[in-house]
Coordinates of C-alpha atoms in Angstrom, one line a residue:
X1 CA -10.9 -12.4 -23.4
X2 CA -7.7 -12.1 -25.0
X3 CA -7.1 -12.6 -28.9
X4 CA -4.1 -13.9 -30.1
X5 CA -3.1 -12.6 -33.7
X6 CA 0.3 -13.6 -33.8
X7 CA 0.0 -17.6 -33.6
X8 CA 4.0 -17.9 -32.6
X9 CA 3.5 -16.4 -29.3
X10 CA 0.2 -17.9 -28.7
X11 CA 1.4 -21.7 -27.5
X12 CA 3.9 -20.5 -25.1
X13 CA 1.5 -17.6 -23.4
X14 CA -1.7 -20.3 -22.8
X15 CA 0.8 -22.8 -21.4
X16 CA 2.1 -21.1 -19.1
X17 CA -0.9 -19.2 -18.0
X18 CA -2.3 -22.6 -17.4
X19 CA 0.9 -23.8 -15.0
X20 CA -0.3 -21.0 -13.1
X21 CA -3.8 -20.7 -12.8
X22 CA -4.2 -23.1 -9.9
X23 CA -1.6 -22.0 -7.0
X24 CA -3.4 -21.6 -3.8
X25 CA -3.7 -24.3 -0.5
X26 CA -5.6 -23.7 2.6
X27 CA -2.9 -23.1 5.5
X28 CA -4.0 -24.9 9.2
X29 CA -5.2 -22.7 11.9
X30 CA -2.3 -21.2 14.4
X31 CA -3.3 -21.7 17.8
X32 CA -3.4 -19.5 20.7
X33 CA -0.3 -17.8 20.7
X34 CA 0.5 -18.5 24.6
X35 CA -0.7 -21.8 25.0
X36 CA 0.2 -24.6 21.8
X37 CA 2.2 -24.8 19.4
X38 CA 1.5 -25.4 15.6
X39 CA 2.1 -28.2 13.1
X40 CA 4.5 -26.8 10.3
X41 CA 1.5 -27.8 7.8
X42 CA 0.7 -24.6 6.0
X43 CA 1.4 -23.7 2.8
X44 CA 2.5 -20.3 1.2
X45 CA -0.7 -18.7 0.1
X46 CA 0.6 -14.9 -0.2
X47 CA 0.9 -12.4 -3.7
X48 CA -1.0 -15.4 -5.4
X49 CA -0.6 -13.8 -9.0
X50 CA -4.0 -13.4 -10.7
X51 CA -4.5 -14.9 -14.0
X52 CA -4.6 -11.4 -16.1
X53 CA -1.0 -10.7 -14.1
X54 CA 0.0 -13.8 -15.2
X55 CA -1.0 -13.0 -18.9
X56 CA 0.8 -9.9 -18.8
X57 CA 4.3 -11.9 -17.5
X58 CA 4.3 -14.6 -20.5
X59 CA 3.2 -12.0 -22.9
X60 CA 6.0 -9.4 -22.0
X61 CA 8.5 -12.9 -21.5
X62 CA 7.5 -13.9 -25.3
X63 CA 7.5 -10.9 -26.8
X64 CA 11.0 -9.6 -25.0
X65 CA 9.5 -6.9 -23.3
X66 CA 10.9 -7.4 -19.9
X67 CA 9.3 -6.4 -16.9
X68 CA 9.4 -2.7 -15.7
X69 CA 7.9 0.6 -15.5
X70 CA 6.8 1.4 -19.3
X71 CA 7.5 5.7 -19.7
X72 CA 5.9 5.8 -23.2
X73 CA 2.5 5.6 -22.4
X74 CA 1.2 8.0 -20.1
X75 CA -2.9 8.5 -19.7
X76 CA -4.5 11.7 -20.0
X77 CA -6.8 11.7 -17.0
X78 CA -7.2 15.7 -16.5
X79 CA -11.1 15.1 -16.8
X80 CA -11.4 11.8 -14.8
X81 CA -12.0 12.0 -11.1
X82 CA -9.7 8.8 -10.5
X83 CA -7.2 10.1 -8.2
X84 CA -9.4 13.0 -6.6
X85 CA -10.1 11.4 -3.1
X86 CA -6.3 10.1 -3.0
X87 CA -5.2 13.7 -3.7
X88 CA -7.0 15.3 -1.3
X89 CA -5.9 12.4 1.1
X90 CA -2.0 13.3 0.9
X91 CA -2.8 16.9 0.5
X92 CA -3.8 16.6 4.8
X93 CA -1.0 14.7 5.1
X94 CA -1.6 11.3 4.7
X95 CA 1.7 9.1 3.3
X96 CA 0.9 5.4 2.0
X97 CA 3.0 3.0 2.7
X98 CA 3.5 -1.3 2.4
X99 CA 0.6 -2.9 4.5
X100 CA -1.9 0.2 4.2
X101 CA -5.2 -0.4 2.4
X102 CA -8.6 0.9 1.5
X103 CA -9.8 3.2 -1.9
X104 CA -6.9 5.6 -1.5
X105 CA -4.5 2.5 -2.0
X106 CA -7.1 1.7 -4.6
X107 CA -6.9 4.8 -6.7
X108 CA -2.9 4.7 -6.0
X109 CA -3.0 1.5 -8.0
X110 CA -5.3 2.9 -11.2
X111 CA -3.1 5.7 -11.0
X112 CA 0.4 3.6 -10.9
X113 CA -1.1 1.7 -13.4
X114 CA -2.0 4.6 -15.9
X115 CA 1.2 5.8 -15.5
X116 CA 2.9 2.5 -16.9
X117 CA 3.5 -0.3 -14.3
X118 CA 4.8 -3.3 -16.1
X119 CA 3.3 -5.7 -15.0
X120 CA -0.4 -4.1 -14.7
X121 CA -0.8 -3.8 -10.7
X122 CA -4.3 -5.3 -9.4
X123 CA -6.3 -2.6 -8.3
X124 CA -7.5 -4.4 -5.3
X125 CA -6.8 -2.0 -2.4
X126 CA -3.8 -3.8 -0.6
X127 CA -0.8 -2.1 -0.7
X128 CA 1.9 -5.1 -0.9
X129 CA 5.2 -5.9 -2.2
X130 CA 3.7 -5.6 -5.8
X131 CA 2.5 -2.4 -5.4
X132 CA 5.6 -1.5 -3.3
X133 CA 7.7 -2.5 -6.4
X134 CA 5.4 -0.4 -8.8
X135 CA 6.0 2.6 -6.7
X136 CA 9.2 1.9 -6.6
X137 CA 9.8 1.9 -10.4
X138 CA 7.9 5.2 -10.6
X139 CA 9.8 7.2 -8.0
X140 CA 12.9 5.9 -9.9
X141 CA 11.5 6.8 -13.1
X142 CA 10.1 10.5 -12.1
X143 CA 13.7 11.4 -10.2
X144 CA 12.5 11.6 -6.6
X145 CA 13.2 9.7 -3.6
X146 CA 12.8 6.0 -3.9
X147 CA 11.2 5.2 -0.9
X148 CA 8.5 3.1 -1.4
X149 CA 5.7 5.3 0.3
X150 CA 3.2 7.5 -1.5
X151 CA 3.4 11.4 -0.2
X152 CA 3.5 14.7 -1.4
X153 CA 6.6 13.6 -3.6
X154 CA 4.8 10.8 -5.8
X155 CA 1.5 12.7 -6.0
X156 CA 3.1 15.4 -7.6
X157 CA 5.4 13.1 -9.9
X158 CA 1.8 11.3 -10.6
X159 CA -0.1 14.6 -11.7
X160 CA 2.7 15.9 -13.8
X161 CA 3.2 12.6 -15.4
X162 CA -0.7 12.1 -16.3
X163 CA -1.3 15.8 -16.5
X164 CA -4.2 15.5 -13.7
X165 CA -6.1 18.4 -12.2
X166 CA -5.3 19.0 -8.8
X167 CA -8.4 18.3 -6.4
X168 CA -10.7 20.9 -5.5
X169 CA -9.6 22.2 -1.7
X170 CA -11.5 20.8 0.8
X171 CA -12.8 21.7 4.9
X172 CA -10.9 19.5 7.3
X173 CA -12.7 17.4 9.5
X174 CA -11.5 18.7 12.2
X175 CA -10.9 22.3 11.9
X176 CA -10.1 22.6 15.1
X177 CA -6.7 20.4 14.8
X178 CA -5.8 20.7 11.5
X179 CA -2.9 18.4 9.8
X180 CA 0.0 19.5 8.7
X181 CA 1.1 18.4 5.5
X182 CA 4.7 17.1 4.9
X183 CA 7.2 18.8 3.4
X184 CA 7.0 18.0 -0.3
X185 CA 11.0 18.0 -1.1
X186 CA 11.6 16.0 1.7
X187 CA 11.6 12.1 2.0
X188 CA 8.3 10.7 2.8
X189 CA 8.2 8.9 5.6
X190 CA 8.1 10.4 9.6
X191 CA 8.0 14.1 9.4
X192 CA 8.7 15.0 13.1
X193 CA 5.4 14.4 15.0
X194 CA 3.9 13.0 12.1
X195 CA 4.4 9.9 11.1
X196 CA 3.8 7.8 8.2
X197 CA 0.0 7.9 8.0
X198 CA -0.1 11.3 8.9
X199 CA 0.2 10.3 12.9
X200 CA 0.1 13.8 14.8
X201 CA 1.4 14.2 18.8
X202 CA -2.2 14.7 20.5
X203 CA -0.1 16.1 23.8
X204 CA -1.9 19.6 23.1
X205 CA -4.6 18.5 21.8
X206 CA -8.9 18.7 24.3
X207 CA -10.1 15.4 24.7
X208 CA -13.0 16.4 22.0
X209 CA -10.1 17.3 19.5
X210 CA -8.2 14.0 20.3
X211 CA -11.8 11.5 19.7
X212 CA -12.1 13.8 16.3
X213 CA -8.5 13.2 15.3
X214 CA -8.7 9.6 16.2
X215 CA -12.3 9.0 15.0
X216 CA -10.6 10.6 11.1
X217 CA -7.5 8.3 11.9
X218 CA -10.1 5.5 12.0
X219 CA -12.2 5.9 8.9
X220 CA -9.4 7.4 6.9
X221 CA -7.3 3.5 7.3
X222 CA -10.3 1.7 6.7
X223 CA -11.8 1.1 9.7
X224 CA -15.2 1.4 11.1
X225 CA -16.1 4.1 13.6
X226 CA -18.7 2.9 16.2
X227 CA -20.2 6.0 17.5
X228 CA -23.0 4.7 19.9
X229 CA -22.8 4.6 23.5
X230 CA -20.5 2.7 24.8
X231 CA -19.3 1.4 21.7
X232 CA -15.5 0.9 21.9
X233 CA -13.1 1.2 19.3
X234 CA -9.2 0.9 19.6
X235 CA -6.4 2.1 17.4
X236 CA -3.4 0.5 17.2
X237 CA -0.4 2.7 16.0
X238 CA 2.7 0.1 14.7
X239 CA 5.9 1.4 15.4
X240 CA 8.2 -1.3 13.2
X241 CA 10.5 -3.2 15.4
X242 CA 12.9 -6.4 15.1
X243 CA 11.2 -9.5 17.3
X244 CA 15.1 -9.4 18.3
X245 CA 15.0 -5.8 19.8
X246 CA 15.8 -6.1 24.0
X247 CA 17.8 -9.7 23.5
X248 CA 14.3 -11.2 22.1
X249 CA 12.0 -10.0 24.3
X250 CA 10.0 -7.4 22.3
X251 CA 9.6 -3.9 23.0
X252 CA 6.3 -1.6 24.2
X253 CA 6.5 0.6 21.8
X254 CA 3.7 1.3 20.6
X255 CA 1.0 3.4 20.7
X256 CA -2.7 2.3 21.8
X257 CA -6.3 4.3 22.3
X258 CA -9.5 3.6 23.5
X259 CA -12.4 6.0 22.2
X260 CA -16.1 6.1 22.8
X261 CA -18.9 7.8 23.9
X262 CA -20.2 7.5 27.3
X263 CA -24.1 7.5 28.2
X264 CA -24.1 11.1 27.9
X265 CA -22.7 12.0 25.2
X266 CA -19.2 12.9 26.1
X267 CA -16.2 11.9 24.3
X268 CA -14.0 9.9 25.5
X269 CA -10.0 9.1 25.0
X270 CA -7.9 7.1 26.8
X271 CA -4.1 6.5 25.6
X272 CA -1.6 3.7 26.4
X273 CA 1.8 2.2 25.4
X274 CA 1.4 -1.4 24.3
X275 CA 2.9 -3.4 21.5
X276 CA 1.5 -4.9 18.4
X277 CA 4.6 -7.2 17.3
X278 CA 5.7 -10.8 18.3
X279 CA 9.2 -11.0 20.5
X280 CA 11.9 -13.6 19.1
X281 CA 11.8 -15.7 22.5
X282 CA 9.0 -17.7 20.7
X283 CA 10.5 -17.9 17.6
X284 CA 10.5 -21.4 16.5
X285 CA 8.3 -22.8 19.3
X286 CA 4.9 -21.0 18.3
X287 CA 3.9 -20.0 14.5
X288 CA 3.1 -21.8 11.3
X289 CA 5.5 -22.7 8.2
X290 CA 4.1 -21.4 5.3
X291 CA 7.4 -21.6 3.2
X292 CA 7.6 -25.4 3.5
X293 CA 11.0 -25.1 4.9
X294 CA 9.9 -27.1 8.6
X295 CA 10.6 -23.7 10.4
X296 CA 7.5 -22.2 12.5
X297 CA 7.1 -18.8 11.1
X298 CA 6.5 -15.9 13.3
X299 CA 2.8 -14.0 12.5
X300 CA 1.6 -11.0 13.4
X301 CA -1.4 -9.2 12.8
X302 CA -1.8 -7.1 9.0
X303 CA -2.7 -3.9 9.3
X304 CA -6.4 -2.9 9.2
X305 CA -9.7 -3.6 10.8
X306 CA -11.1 -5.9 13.1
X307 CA -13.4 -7.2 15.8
X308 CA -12.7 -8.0 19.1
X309 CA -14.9 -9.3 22.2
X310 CA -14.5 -10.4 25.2
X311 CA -13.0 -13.4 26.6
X312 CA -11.3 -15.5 29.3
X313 CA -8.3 -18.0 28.8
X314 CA -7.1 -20.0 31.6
X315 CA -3.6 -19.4 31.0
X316 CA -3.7 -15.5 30.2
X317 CA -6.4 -14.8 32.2
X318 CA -8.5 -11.6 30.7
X319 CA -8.5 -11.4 26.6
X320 CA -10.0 -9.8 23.8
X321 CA -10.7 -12.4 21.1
X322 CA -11.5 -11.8 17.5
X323 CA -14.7 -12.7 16.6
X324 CA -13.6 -14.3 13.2
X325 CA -10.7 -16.0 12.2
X326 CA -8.0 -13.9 10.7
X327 CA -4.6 -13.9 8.7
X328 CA -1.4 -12.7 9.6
X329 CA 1.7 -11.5 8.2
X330 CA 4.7 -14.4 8.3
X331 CA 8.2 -13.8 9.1
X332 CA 9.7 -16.6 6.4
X333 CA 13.6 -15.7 6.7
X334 CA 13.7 -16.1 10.5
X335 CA 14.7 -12.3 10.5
X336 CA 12.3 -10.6 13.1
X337 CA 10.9 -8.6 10.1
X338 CA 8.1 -8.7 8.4
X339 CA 8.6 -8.1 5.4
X340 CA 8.4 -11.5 3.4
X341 CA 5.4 -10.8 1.8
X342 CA 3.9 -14.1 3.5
X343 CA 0.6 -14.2 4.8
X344 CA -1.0 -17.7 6.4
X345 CA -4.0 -17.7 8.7
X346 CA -4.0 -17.6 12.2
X347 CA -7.2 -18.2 13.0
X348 CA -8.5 -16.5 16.2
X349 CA -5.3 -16.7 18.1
X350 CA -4.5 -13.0 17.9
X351 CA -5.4 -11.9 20.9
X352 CA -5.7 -9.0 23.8
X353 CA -3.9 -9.7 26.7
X354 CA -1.7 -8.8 29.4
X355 CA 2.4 -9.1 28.6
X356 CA 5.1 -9.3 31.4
X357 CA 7.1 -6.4 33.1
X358 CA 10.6 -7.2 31.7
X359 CA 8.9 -9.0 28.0
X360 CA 5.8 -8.5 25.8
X361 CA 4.7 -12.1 26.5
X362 CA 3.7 -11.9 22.5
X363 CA 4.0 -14.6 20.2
X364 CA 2.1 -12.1 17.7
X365 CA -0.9 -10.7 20.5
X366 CA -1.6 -7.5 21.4
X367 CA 0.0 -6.9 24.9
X368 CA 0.2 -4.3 27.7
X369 CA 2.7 -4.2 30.3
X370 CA 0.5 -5.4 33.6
X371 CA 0.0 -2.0 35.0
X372 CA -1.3 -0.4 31.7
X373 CA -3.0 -3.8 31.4
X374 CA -5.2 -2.9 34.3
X375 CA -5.8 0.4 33.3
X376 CA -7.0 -0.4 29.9
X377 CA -9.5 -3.4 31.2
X378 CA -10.3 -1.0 33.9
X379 CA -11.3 1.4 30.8
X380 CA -12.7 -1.1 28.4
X381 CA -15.7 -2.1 31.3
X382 CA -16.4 1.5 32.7
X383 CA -19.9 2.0 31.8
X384 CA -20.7 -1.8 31.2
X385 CA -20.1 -4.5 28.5
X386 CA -18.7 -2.8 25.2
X387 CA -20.3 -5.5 23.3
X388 CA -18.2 -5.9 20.0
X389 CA -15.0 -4.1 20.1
X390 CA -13.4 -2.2 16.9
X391 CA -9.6 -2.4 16.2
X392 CA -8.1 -0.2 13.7
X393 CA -4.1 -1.2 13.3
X394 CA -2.0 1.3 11.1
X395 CA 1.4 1.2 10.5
X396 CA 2.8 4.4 11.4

């Protein structure tokens, strides 16, 4: 609870904290992405501001302090082990960026928000447009590159701003194909064949040392590793492209693997080239408008975790379907980017299936061309019904 002791500010802060407590609608469900189109129903229900954010706006409004990233109040935090895991994280290469999320986002946050962010960030694990803004503000602030992703640069901006310890070194996981980590006076983004969540080129790398690398890929963006056998898991691995790119019909370019054990053991990898994006040929025939404007918005899939199993549609043939509803990220400006900050819910139309030869065939799915499509169904049944399916989809 908040006290008020100067009774001037108090009226205006509670009013408006009160406009803003209640924000958020339910958006309808998107249909299958090949087969009907939506209602432009849906309502905006992305970056809802929580009420302590909210606080913090009419205060700093009342009291003149606009918003920003405050330098005159840096934390001491040498003895506290906030910061440790995220340190060690980036130390082996890893490089946060918008749409990532899990506790190294988490401890980003505590960390951004030690170090001043005006307004407080909420330390909920979801690296968005506020936390891309915070970042932002502190890059600016510590006179390195302002590029919105966490690396080498910000880390080491972080620890000399809050005077932190550096974490203890620690074993990789794979010692077998270690990661390299990026060059800490460069830019942080794609370092050569490492992209922005520490992506490494597995070309040289024993099928044992690709399911390792993978299996840390997994775990290390938040997802689940099923390690029994036959358990499938999949990785998605987003290259960011327009829905414009190849005159609107999307692009396979990106990166896909299967990994499992088989029923003796072995590890096994397989790779494709798929795509993860929606293709502007749909664009206004298949989506959801969140914005109100009586546009369909584009959606695709957030990066992250889920579960697939699967299915059969009459129009698309073979599927993977999620086995709960989701939400997906909404393209509001019509741009073929998605970087709006809009999210609406898609229900379980984000599917697995099998694009064209010339076009993705995505309205927001995850596609194959037909001949890796056979390949990777081929794959998915070899040693009998994978049950549940993982997904792991990182932005690279």
């Amino acid at each position: 609870m908040y006290f008020l002791h100067n009774s001037s500010m108090a009226l205006p802060i509670l009013k408006a904290t009160k406009r803003h407590i209640s924000t958020m609608s339910s958006p309808n469900i998107e249909e299958s992405t090949m087969t009907r189109i939506a209602q432009p129903t849906a309502t905006v229900r992305a970056n809802q501001p929580t009420t302590t954010e909210i606080f913090e706006r009419e205060r700093a409004a009342v009291t003149g302090n606009g918003a920003g990233f405050e330098t005159a109040r840096p934390h001491h935090i040498a003895q506290s082990n906030v910061g440790q895991r995220l340190q060690s994280s980036v130390g082996s290469g890893k490089i946060l960026k918008k749409g990532a999320s899990g506790e190294d986002v988490k401890e980003m946050q505590q960390l951004l928000n030690r170090a001043g962010a005006n307004p407080p960030l909420e330390t909920d694990g979801k690296f968005g447009p506020k936390t891309q803004t915070a970042l932002r503000q502190f890059q600016q602030q510590s006179n390195i590159s302002v590029d919105g992703k966490f690396g080498p640069q910000s880390m080491g901006a972080m620890q000399q701003s809050l005077q932190m310890n550096p974490a203890a070194p620690q074993t990789p996981a794979n010692p077998t194909s270690p990661q390299n980590p990026g060059n800490p006076t460069a830019p942080e983004g794609p370092q050569g064949a490492q992209g922005a969540q520490g992506v490494q080129d597995t070309s040289g790398m024993s099928q044992d040392q690709k399911y390792d690398y993978y299996a840390q890929l997994i775990e290390q963006n938040g997802g689940q590793l099923k390690d029994g056998v036959n358990q499938r898991n999949i990785v998605g691995l987003r290259t960011e492209t327009d829905a414009d790119v190849n005159g609107g019909n999307g692009r396979y370019d990106d990166k896909m693997v299967m990994i499992w054990k088989d029923s003796q053991g072995r590890k096994q990898v397989r790779e494709y080239t798929g795509n993860t994006e929606p293709s502007a040929r749909y664009r206004g025939r298949m989506g959801v408008d969140v914005n109100g404007d009586g546009r369909l918005d584009q959606g695709r899939l957030p990066s992250g975790y889920y579960e697939f199993t699967k299915g059969h549609s009459s129009r698309l043939g073979s599927v993977l379907r999620p086995t709960r509803n989701t939400m997906a990220e909404r393209d509001t400006n019509q741009d073929g980017l998605f970087n709006d900050g809009a999210t609406g819910s898609a229900g379980r139309s984000m599917l697995f299936h099998k694009g064209g030869n010339s076009m993705t065939g995505s309205a927001g799915c995850q596609t194959l061309n037909p001949t890796e499509w056979r390949r990777f169904w081929r794959d998915l049944n070899a040693n009998g019904n994978p049950g549940t399916i993982g997904y792991t989809l990182i932005n690279t």
